[in-house]
CSV table of C-alpha atoms and ligand atoms in Angstrom, one decimal:
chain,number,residue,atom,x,y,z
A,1,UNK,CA,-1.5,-0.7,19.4
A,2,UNK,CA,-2.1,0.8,16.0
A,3,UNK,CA,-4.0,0.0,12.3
A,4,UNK,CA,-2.4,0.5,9.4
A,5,UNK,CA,-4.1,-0.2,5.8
A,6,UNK,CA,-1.5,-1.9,3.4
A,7,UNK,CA,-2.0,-2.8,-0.1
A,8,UNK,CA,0.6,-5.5,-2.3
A,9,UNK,CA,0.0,-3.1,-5.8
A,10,UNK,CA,-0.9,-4.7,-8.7
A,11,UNK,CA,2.8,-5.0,-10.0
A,12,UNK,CA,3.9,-6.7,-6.4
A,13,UNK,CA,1.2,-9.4,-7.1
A,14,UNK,CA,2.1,-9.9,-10.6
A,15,UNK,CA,5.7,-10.5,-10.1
A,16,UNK,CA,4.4,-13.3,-7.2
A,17,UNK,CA,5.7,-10.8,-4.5
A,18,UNK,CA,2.3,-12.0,-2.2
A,19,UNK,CA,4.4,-14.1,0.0
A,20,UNK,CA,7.7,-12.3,0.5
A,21,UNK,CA,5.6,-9.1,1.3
A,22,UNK,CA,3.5,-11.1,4.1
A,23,UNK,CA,6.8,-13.0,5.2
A,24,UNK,CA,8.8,-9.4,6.1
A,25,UNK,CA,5.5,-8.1,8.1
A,26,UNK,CA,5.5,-11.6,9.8
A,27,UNK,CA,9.1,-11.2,11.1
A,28,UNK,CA,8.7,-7.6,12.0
A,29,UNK,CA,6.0,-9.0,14.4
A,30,UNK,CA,2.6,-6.9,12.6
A,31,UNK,CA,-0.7,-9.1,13.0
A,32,UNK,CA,-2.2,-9.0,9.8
A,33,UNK,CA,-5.6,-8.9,11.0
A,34,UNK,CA,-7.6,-8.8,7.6
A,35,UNK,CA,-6.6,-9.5,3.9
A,36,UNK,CA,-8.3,-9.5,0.4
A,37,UNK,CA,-7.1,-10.6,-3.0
A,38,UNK,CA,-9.1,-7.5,-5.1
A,39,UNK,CA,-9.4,-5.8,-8.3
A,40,UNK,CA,-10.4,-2.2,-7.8
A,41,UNK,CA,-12.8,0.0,-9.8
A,42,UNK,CA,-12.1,3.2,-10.7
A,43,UNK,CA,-14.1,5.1,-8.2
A,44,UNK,CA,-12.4,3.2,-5.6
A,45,UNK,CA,-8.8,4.1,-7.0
A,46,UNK,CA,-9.6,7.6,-6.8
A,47,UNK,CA,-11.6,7.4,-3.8
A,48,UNK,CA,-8.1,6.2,-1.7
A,49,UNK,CA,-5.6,8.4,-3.5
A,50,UNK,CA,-7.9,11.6,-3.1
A,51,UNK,CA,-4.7,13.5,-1.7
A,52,UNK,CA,-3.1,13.1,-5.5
A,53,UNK,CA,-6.0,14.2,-7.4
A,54,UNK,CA,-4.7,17.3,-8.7
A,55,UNK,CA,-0.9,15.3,-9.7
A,56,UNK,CA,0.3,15.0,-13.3
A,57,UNK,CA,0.5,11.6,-12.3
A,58,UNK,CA,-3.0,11.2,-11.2
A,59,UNK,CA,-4.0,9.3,-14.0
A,60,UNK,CA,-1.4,6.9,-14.4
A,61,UNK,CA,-1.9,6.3,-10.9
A,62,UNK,CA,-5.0,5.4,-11.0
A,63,UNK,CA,-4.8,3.3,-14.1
A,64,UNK,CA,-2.0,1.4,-12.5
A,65,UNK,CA,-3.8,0.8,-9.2
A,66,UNK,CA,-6.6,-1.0,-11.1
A,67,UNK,CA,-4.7,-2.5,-13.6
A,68,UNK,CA,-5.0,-5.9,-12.1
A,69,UNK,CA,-5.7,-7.7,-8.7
A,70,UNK,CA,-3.8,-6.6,-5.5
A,71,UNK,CA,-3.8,-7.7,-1.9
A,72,UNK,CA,-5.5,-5.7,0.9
A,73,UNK,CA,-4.9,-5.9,4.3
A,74,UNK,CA,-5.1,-4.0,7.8
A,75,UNK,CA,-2.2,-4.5,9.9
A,76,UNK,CA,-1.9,-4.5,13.9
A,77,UNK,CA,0.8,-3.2,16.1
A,78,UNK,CA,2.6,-1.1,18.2
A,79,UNK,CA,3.4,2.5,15.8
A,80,UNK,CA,1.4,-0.2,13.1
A,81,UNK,CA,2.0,2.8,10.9
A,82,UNK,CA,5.5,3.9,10.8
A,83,UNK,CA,6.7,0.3,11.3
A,84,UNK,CA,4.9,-1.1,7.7
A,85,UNK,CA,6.5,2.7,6.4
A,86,UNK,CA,10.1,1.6,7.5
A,87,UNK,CA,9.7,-1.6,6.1
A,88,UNK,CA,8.8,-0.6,2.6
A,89,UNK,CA,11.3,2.2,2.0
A,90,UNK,CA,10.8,5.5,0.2
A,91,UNK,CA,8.5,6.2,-2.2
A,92,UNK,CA,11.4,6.4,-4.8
A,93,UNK,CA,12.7,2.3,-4.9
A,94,UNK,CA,16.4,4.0,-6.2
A,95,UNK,CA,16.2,5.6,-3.3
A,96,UNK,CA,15.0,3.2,-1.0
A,97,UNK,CA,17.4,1.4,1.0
A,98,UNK,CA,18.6,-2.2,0.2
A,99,UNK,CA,17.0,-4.5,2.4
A,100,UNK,CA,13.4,-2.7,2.2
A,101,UNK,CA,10.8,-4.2,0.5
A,102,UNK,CA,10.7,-1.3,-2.2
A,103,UNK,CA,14.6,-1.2,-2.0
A,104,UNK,CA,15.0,-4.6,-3.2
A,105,UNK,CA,12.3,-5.5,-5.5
A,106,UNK,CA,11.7,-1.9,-7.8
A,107,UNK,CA,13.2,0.7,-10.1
A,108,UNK,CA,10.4,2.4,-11.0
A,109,UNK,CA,8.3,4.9,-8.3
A,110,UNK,CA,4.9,4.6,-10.5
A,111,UNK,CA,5.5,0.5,-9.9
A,112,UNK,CA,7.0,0.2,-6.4
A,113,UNK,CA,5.2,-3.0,-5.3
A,114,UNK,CA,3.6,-1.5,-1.8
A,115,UNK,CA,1.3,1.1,-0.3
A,116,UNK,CA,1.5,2.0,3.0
A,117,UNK,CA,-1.0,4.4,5.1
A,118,UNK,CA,1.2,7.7,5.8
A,119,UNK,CA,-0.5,8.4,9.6
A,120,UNK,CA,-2.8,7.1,11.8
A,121,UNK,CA,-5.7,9.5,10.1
A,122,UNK,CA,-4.9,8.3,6.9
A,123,UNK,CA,-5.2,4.6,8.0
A,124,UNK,CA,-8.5,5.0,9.4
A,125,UNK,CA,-9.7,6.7,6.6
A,126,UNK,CA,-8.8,3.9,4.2
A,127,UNK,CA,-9.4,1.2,6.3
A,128,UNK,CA,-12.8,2.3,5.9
A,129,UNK,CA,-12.8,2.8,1.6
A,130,UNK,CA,-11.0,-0.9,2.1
A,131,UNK,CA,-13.1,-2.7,4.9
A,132,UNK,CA,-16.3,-1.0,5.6
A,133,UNK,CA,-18.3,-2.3,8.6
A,134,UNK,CA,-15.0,-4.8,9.6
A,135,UNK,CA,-13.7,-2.6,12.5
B,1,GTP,P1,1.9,5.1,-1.2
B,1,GTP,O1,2.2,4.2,0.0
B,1,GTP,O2,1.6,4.3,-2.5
B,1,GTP,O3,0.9,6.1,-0.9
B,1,GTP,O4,3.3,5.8,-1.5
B,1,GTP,P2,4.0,7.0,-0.7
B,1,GTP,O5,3.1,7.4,0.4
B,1,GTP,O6,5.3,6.5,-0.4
B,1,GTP,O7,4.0,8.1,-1.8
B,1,GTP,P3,2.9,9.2,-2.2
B,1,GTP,O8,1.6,9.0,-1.4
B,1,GTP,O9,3.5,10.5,-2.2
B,1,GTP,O10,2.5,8.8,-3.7
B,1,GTP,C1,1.6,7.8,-4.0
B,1,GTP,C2,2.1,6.9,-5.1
B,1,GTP,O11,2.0,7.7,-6.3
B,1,GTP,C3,3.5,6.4,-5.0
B,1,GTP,O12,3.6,5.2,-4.2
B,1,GTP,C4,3.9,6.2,-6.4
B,1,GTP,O13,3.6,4.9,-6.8
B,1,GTP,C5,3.1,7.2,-7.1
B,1,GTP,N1,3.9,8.4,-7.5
B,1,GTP,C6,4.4,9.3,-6.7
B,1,GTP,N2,5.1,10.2,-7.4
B,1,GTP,C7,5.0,9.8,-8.7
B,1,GTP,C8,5.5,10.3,-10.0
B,1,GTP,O14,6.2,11.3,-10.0
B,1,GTP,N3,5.1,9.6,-11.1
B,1,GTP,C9,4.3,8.5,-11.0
B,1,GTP,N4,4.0,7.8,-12.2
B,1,GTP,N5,3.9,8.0,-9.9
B,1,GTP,C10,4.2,8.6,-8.8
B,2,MG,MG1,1.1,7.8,0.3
């Protein structure tokens, strides 16, 4: 079994996309196995997309990210990791296949409703800027 650190964006929980997002992870069969309703600070932001620091897009990023609350959670399962990935579709939603989370809910890849932790590192990394202490 497997973590994976998942995070409804600000423009998933804006649009009320909380309980369609928990509904599809449900189904799949991934235990979520913590969750916070959050609005990060900008030290936090940067702090989790550290890989994107030197991006164009850095800044818009990070304004985005803390531009409102979002949902945290860790998820459990087997390949925890890849599974949540395959549910939320590439990083570009008109790319993203129908029937993925991104796929049918966004246009735009600086608004595309989920983040999902890349590989097993990466999880455990920011499960740790997320839930420090909690596993
Ligand atoms: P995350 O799960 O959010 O990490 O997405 P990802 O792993 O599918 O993509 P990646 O880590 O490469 O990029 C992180 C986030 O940066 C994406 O989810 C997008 O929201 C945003 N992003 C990526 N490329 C661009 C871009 O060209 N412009 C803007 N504005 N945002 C971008
Ligand atoms: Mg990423």
């Amino acid at each position: 079994s497997e973590r994976t650190l998942v995070l409804i964006k600000p423009d998933g929980v804006k649009r009320g996309l909380i309980g369609d997002v928990i509904s599809r992870v449900e189904r799949k069969g991934l235990k979520v196995v913590a969750m916070d309703l959050r609005t990060l600070d900008a030290e936090t932001a940067k702090a989790h997309y550290a890989e994107h620091s030197e991006r164009p897009f850095f800044g818009e990023l990070v304004e985005f990210i803390t531009s409102g609350p979002l949902v945290a959670m860790v998820l459990e399962g087997p390949r925890a990791v890849e599974a949540f990935r395959a549910l939320a579709g590439a990083t570009d939603p008109v790319k993203s296949a129908p029937g993925t989370i991104r796929g049918d809910h966004a246009l735009e890849i600086g608004e595309n409703v989920v983040h999902g932790s890349d590989s097993p590192e990466s999880a455990a990394r920011e499960i740790k800027i997320f839930f420090p202490d909690r596993f």
